[in-house]
Coordinates of C-alpha atoms in Angstrom, one line a residue:
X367 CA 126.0 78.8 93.9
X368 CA 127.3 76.6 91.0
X369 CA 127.8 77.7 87.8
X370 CA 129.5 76.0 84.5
X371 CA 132.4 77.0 83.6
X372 CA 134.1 77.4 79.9
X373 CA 137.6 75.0 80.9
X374 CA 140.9 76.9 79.1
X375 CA 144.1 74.2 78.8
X376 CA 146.6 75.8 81.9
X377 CA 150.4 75.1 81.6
X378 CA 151.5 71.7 83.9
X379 CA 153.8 74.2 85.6
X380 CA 150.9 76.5 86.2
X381 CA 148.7 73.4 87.4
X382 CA 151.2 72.1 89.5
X383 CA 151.7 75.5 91.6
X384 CA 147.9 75.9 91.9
X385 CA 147.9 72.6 93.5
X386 CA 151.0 73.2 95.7
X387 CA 149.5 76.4 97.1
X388 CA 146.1 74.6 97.4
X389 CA 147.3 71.6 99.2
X390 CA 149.8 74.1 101.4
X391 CA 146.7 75.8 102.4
X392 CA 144.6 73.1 103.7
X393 CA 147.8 71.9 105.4
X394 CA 148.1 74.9 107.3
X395 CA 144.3 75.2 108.1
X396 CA 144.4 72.0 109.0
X397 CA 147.4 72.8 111.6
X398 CA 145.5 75.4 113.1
X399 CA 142.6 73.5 113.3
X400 CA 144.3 71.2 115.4
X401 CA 145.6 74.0 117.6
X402 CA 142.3 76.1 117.8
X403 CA 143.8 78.8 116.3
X404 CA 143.6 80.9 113.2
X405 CA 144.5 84.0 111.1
X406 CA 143.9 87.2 113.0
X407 CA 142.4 89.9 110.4
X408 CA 142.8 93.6 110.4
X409 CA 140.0 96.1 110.0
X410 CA 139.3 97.8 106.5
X411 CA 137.6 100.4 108.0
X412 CA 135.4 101.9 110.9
X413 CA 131.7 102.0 111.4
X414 CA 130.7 105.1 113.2
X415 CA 127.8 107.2 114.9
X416 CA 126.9 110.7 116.4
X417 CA 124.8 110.5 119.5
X418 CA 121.9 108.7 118.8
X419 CA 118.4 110.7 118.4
X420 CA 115.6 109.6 120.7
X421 CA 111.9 109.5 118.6
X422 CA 108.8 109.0 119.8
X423 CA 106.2 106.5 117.9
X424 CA 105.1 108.1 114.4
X425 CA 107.0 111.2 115.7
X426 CA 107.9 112.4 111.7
X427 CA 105.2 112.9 108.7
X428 CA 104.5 109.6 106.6
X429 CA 106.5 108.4 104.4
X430 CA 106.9 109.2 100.6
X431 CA 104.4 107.3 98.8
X432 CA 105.9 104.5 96.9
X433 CA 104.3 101.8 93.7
X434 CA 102.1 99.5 94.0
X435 CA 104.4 95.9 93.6
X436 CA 108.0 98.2 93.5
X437 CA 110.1 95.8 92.6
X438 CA 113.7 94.6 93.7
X439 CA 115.9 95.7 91.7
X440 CA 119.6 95.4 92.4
X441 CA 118.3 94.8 96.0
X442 CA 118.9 91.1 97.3
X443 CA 121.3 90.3 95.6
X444 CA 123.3 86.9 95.5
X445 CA 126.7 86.6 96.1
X446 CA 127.7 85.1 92.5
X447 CA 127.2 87.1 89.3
X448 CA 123.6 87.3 88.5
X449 CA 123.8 85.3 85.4
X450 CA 125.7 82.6 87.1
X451 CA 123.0 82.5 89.0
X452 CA 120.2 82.1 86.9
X453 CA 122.1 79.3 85.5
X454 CA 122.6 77.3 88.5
X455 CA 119.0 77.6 89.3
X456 CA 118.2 76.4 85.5
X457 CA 120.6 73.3 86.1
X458 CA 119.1 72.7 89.4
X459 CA 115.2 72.7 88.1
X460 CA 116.9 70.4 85.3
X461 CA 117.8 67.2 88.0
X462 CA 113.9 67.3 88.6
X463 CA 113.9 64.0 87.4
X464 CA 115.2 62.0 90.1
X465 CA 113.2 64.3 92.9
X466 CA 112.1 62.3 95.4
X467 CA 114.9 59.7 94.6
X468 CA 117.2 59.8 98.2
X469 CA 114.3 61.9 100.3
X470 CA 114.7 60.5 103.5
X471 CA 112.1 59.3 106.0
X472 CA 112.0 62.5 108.7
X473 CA 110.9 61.9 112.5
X474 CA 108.6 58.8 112.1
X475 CA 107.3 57.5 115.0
X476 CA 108.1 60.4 117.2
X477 CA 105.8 62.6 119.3
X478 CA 104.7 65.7 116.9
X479 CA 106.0 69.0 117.8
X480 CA 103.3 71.3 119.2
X481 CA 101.4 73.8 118.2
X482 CA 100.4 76.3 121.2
X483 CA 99.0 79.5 119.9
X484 CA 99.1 81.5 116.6
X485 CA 98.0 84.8 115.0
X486 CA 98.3 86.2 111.7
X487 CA 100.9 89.1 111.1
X488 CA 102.0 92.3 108.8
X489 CA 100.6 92.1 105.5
X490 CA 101.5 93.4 101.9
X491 CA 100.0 97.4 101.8
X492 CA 100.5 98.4 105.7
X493 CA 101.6 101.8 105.7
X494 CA 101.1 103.0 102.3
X495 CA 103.6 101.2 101.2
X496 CA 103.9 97.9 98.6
X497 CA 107.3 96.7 99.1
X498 CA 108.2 93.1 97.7
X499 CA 109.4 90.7 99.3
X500 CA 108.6 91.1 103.2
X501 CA 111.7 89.5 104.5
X502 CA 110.5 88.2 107.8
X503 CA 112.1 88.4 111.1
X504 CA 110.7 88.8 114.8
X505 CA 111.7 89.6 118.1
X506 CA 109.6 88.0 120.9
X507 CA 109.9 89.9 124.4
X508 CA 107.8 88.3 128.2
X509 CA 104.8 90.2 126.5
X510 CA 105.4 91.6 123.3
X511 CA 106.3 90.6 119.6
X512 CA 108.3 93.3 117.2
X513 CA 108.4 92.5 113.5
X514 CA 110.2 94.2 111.2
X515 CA 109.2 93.1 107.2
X516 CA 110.1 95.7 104.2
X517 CA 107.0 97.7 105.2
X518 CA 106.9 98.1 108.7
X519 CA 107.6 98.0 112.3
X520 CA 104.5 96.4 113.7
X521 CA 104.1 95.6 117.4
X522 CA 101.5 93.2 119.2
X523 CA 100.9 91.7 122.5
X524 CA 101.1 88.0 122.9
X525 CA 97.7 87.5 123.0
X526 CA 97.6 88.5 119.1
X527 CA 96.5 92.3 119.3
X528 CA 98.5 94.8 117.4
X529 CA 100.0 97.3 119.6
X530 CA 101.5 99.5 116.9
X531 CA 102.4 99.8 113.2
X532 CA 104.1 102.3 111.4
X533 CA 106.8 102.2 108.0
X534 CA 110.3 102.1 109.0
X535 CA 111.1 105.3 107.4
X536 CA 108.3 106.8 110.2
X537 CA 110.2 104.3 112.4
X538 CA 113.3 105.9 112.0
X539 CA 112.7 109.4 111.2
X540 CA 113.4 109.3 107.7
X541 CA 110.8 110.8 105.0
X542 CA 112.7 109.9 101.8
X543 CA 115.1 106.8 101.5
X544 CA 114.4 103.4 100.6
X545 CA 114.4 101.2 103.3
X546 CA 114.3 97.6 104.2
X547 CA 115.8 94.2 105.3
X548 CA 114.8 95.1 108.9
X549 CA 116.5 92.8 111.9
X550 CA 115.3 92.8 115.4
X551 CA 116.0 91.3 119.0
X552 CA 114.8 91.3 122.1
X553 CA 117.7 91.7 124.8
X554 CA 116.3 90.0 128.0
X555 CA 119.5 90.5 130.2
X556 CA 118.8 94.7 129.2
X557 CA 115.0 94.7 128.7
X558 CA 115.5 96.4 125.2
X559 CA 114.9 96.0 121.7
X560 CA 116.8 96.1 118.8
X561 CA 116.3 97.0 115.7
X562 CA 118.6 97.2 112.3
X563 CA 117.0 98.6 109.1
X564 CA 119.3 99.3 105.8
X565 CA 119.3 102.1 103.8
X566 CA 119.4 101.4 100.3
X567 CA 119.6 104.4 99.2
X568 CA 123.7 104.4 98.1
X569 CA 122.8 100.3 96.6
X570 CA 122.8 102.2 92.8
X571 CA 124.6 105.4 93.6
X572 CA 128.2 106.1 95.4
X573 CA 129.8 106.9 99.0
X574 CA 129.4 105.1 102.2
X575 CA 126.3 102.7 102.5
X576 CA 124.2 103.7 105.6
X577 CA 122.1 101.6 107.8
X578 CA 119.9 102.4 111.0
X579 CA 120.1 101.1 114.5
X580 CA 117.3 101.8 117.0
X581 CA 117.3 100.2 120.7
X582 CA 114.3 101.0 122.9
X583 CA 114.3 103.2 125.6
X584 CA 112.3 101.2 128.0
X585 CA 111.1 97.7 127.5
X586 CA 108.3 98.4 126.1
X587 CA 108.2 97.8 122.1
X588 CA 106.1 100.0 121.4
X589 CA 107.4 103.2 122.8
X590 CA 110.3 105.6 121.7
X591 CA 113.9 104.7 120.7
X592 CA 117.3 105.9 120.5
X593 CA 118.0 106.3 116.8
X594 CA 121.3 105.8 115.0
X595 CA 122.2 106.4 111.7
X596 CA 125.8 105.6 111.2
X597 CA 128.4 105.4 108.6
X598 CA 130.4 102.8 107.0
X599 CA 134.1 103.8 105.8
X600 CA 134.9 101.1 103.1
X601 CA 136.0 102.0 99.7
X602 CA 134.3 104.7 97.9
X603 CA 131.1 103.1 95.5
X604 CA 130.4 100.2 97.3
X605 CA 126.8 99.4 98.8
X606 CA 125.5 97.4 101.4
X607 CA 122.9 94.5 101.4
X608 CA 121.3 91.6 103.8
X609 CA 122.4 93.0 106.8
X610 CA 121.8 90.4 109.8
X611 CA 122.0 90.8 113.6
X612 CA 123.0 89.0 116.7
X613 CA 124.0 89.6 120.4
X614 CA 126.4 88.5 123.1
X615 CA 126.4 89.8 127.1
X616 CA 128.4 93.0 125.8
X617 CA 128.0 93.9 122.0
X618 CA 125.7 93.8 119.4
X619 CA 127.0 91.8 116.4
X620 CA 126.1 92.9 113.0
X621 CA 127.2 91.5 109.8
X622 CA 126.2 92.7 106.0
X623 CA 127.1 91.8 102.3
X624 CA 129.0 94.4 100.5
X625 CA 129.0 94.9 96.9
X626 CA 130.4 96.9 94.1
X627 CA 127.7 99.8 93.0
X628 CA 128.9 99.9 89.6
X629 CA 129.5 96.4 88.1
X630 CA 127.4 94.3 91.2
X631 CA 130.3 92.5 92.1
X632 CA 129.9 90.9 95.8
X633 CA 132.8 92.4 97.1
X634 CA 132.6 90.3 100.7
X635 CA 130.7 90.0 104.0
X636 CA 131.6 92.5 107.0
X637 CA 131.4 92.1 110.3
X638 CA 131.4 94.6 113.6
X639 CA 130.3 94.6 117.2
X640 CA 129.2 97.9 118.6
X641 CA 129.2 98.1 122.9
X642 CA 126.3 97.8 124.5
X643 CA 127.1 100.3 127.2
X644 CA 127.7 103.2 124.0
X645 CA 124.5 101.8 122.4
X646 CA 121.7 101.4 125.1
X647 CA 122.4 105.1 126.6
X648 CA 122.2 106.4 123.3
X649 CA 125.9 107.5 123.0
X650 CA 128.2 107.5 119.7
X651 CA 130.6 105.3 118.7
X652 CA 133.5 104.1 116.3
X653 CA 134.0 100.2 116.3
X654 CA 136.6 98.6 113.6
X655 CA 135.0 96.7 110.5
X656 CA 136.0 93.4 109.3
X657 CA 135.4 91.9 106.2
X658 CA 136.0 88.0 104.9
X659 CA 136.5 87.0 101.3
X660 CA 134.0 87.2 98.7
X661 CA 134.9 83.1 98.3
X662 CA 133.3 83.0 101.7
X663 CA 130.1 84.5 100.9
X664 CA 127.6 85.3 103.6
X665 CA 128.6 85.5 107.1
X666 CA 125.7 84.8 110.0
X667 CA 126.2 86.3 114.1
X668 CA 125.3 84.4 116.8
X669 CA 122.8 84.8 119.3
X670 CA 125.4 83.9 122.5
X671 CA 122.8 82.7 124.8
X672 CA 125.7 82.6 127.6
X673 CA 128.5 84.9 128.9
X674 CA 131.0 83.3 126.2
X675 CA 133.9 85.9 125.9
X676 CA 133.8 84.1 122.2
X677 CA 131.2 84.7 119.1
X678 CA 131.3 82.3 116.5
X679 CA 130.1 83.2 112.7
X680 CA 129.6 80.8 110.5
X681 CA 129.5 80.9 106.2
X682 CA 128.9 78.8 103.1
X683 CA 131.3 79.5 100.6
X684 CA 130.8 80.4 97.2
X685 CA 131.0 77.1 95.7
X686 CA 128.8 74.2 93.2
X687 CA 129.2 71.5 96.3
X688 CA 130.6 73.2 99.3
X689 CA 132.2 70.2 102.0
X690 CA 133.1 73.1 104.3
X691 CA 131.6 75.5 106.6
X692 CA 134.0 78.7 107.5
X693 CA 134.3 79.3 111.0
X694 CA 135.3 82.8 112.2
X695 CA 135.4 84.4 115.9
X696 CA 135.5 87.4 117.4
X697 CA 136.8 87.8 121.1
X698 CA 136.5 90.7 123.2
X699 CA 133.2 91.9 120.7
X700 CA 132.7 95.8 121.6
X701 CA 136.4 96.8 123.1
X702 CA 138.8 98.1 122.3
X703 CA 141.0 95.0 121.7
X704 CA 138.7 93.1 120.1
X705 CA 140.0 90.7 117.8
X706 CA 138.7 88.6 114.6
X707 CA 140.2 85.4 113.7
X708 CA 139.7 82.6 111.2
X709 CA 139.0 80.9 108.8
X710 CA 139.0 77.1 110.4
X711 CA 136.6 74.7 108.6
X712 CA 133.9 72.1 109.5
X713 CA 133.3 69.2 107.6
X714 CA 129.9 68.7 106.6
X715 CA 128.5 67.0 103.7
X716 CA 128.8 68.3 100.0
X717 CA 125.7 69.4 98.9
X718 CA 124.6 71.0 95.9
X719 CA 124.4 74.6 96.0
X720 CA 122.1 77.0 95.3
X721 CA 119.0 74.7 95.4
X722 CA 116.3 74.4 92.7
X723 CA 113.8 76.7 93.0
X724 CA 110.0 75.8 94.0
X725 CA 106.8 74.4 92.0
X726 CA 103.4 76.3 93.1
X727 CA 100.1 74.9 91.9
X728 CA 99.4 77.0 89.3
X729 CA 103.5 76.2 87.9
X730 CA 102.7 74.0 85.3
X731 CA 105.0 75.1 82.4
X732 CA 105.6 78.2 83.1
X733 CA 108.9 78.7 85.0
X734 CA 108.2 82.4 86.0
X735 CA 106.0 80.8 88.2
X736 CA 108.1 79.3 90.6
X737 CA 109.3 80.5 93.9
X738 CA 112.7 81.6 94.5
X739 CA 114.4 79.7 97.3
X740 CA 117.5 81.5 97.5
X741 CA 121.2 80.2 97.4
X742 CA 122.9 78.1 99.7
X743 CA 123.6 80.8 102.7
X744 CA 123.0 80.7 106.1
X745 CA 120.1 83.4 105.7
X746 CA 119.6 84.2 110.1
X747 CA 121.7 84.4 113.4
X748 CA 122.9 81.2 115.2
X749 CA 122.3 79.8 118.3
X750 CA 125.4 79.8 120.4
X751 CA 125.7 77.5 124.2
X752 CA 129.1 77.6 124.8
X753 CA 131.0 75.9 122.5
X754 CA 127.6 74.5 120.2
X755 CA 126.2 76.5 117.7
X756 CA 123.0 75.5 115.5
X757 CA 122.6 76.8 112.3
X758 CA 120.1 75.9 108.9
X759 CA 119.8 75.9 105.4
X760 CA 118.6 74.7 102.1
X761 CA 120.1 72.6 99.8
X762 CA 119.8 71.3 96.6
X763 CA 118.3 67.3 97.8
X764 CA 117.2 64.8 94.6
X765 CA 116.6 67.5 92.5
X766 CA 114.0 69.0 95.0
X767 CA 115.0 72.5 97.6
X768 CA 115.3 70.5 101.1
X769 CA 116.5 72.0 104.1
X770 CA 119.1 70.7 106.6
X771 CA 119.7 72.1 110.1
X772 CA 123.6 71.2 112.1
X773 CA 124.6 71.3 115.3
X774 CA 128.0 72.2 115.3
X775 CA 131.2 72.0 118.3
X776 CA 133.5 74.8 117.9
X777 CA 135.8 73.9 120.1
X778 CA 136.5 70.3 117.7
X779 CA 135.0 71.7 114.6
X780 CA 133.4 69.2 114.0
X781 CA 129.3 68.9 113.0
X782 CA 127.8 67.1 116.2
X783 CA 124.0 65.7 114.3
X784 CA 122.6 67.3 111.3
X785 CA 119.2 66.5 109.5
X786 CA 116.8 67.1 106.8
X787 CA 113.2 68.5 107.6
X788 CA 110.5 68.8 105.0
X789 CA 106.6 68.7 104.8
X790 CA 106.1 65.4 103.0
X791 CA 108.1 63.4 100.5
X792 CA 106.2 65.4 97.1
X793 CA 106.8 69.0 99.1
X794 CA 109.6 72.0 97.9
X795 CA 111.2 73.1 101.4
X796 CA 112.9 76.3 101.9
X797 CA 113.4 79.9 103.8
X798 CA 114.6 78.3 107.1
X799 CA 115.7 79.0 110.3
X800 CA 116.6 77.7 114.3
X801 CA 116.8 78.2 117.7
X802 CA 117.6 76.2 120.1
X803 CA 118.1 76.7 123.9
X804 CA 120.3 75.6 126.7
X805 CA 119.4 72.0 127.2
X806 CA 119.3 71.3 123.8
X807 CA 116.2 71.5 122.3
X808 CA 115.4 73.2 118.9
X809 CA 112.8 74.7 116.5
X810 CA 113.0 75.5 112.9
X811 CA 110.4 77.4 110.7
X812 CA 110.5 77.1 106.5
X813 CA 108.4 77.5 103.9
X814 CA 106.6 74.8 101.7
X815 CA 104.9 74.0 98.8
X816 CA 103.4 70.9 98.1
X817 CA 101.7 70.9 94.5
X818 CA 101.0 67.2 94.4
X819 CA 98.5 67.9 97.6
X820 CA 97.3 70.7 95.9
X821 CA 99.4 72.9 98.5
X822 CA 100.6 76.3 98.0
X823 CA 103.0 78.4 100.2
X824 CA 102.1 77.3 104.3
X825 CA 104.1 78.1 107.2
X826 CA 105.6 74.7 109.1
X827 CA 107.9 74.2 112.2
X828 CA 109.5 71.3 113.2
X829 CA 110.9 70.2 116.9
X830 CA 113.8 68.9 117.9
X831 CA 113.9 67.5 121.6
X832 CA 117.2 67.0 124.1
X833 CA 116.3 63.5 124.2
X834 CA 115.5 63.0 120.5
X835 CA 118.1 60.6 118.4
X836 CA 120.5 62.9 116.3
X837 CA 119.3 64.6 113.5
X838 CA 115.5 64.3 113.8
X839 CA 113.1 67.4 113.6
X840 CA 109.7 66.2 113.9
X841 CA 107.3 68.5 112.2
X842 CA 104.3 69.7 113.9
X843 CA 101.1 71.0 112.3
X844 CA 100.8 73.3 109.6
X845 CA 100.6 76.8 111.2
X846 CA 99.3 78.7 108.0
X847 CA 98.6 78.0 104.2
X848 CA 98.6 80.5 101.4
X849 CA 94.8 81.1 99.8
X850 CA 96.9 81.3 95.9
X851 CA 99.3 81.1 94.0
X852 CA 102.2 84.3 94.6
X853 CA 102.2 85.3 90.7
X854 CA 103.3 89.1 90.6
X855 CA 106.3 89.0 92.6
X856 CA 108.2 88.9 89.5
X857 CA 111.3 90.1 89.1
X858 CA 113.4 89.7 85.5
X859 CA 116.5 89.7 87.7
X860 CA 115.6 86.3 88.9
X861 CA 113.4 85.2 86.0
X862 CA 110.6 84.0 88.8
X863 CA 108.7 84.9 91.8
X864 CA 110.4 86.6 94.6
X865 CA 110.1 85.1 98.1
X866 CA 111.4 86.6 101.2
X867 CA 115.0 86.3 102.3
X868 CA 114.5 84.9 105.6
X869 CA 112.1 83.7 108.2
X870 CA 112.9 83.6 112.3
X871 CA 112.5 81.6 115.1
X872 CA 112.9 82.9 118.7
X873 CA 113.2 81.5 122.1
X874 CA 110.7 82.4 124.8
X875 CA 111.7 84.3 127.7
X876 CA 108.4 84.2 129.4
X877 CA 108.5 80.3 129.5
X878 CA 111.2 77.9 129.4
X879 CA 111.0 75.0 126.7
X880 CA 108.9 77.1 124.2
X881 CA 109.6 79.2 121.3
X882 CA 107.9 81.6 118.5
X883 CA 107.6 81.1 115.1
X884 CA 107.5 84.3 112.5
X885 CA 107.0 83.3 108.3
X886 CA 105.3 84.5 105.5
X887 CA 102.3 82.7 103.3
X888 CA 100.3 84.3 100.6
X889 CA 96.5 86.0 101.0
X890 CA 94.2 87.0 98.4
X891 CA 92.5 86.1 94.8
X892 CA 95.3 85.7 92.3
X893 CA 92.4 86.1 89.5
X894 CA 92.0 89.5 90.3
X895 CA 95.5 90.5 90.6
X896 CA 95.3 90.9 94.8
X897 CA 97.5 88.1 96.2
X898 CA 99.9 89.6 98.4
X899 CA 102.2 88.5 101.1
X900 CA 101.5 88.1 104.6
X901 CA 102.7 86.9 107.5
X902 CA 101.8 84.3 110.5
X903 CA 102.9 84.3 114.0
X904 CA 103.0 80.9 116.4
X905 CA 103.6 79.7 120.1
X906 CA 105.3 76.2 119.6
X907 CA 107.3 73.3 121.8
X908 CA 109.4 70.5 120.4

């Protein structure tokens, strides 16, 4: 995020040791960089489980009943002080003028990217329960598709019919806490699903933050799962937030923000693998937790689409115009003697950070009418082939939100293509994410607006082909488009609407070349107070 800061005159003495020890440090990391090596960090303390609990669909009463629109709250958080926040956002909407003014010319000429089949998803209300945002993520199986939002666990075939839905505290087997920011995967080597929910019940109150783990016991979504609900030993009256998922041949890789209960403070990212073997058969475990500097902000895993012994994550640091990503890795993920090293940096391009937030049709003057588009993080897992990993974002682009997608070499650190991707030249762009597979090709989802066309909230993907020139992402039709304006997601924290945290793209693992799509639109009559999120599910190829 950026913020502006009150500048106090600094002794030259002081100045000139704050540049020493600056200029020592990017010596060094530059050093390492050069011999693919970095910092090894030491735990701050353990995650830990009993023996997981196996429940059958719907197995436990419903869930507490919760209100209509609940909102937020201290929940979602950003990873700069609130206030700072709503200030970069206010500068941000203020460079409006020169929107448009560098937007550059995305994919023309190419072959559109392809849309193959969609369906509508989870809406707002399943369950009996009215949680804002939905936070979107999916995890696509050869015949199934799992979506966790903060509602639900629905389930449907691929064909579009839902298998199952239930709330995540049914899901899990608990009556009472607040739950949300659900994860999910599909493990194809294993046949299982995953799926991480957090428990925000210690977010305003003190002890260890919880979160639950579930992996299927057969390979069908639908069925029952081993349950986990761990432990996190960090110091006391800290809570946890954004947790995000990712996999490699032997461990499940989880990350999280961390914050201070009391004041808010973001207090860093963590990171921890948990085995495989100890988590599919249902056993517990005790794996070490590593956490980065708050500087660093949020960490994303990796999807390891290979039998890398190394798992890259990747962060944006806290900064106004970040010209670094932070590169961390974990070797020997889920052992005993596993090992977490970094930071080493990747140049990429200094953007402006967090973005400006997004017009809807029915904006006009009223700025509690526009869309929150986040900060600047990387908001989903990777996409890991060796030593490439793919990532996404949005940035702050002429005054407009704009999101850019890298392809990044680990092994160099260096950023291999990068790109923009957008709806149209007029259009606010935001919520993204990518996968790409093994011979290079790539999808991204995001969110867009488009006032200008008279355009509210739709669901776009874009394609990125092996044989494309660098950095293009040709977008392909619009999957879905919102039927209103979103106008009571409001939440005074942010001082506008409240979108979801993050959308998903998946590869397919029933055909090779193809991937799934999983965002969020808006349905329903805002004149009568019933627009509510939804979701929208799509088949696509580059």
């Amino acid at each position: 995020g950026s913020a502006r800061r009150i500048s106090r005159p600094v002794s030259l003495v002081r100045f000139f040791l704050a540049g020493s020890l600056i200029f020592q440090a990017t010596l060094r990391e530059s050093r390492l960089a050069l011999a693919g090596e970095a910092d090894s960090m030491a735990p701050i303390g353990s995650t830990f489980s009993a023996a997981a609990e196996l429940l059958a669909p719907g197995q436990i009463a419903p869930s507490v009943t919760r209100p209509l629109h609940a909102p937020a709250g201290p929940i979602n958080r950003p990873t700069i002080p609130l206030d700072q926040y709503r200030a970069a956002k206010a500068a941000a909407a203020g460079s409006a003028s020169t929107q448009g003014a560098t937007r550059e010319a995305i994919g023309a000429g190419a072959p559109a990217a392809v849309l193959v089949f969609d369906f509508a998803g989870s809406s707002e209300g399943e369950n009996g329960i009215d949680f804002i945002p939905p936070d979107v993520d999916s995890a696509v199986g050869p015949s199934q598709i799992l979506q966790p939002t903060n509602s639900s666990i629905d389930v449907w075939n691929r064909n579009g019919v839902r298998v199952s839905s239930m709330s995540e505290n049914v899901f899990v087997g608990n009556s009472s806490d607040s739950l949300g920011d659900g994860r999910a995967l599909y493990d194809s080597l294993y046949n299982k699903w995953i799926v991480l929910i957090a428990d925000f019940t210690n977010v305003s109150g003190s002890g260890n933050p919880l979160y639950y783990l579930a992996v299927s016991e057969s390979s069908d979504a639908a069925g029952a799962y081993l349950v986990f609900s761990p432990n996190i030993v960090l110091p006391p009256g800290q809570g946890l937030d954004f947790p995000q998922l990712g996999i490699d041949q032997d461990a499940l890789l989880i990350t999280a923000n961390t914050f201070n209960n009391a004041t808010g403070a973001f207090t860093g990212a963590i990171v921890f693998a948990i085995p495989k073997a100890q988590a599919y058969n249902g056993q517990q475990y005790n794996v070490p937790v590593f956490r980065v500097l708050p500087s660093f902000g949020t960490l994303a895993p990796p999807v390891v689409e290979d039998n890398n012994g190394k798992d890259f994550f990747v962060a944006i640091p806290n900064v106004s115009k970040s010209a670094l990503v932070k590169k961390f890795t974990m070797t020997e993920a889920g052992r005993s003697n596993v090992t977490f090293t970094g930071p080493l940096s990747i140049a990429v391009p200094a953007y402006q950070e967090p973005p400006p937030d997004a017009d809807q049709t029915c904006t006009g003057s009223d700025a509690a009418l526009r869309v929150d588009t986040s900060d600047g993080r990387f908001q989903n897992r990777s996409y890991q082939y060796g030593q490439f990993l793919w990532q996404t974002h949005t940035v702050n682009q002429a005054g407009r939100p704009l999101p850019v997608f890298y392809e990044f070499n680990t092994t160099s650190n260096n950023t291999v293509q990068r790109g923009f991707f957008s709806a149209s030249a007029t259009s606010f762009d935001f919520n993204p994410h990518i996968a790409a597979d093994l011979s290079g090709n790539a999808i991204v989802t995001w969110t867009a607006t488009d006032p200008t066309a008279s355009e509210d909230a739709m669901v776009m993907f874009a394609g990125h082909t092996s044989t494309a020139l660098p950095g293009v992402m040709v977008p392909g039709p619009v999957i879905a488009g919102s039927e209103t304006c979103l106008v009571h997601n409001f939440d005074p924290n942010f001082g506008d609407q409240r979108w979801g945290d993050y959308s998903a793209v998946n590869l397919d693992p029933a055909t090779a070349g193809t991937f799934w799509v999983s965002n969020e639109r808006v349905t329903g009559d805002a004149a009568h107070d019933t627009d509510f999120w939804a979701t929208s599910h799509a088949k696509v190829s580059p």
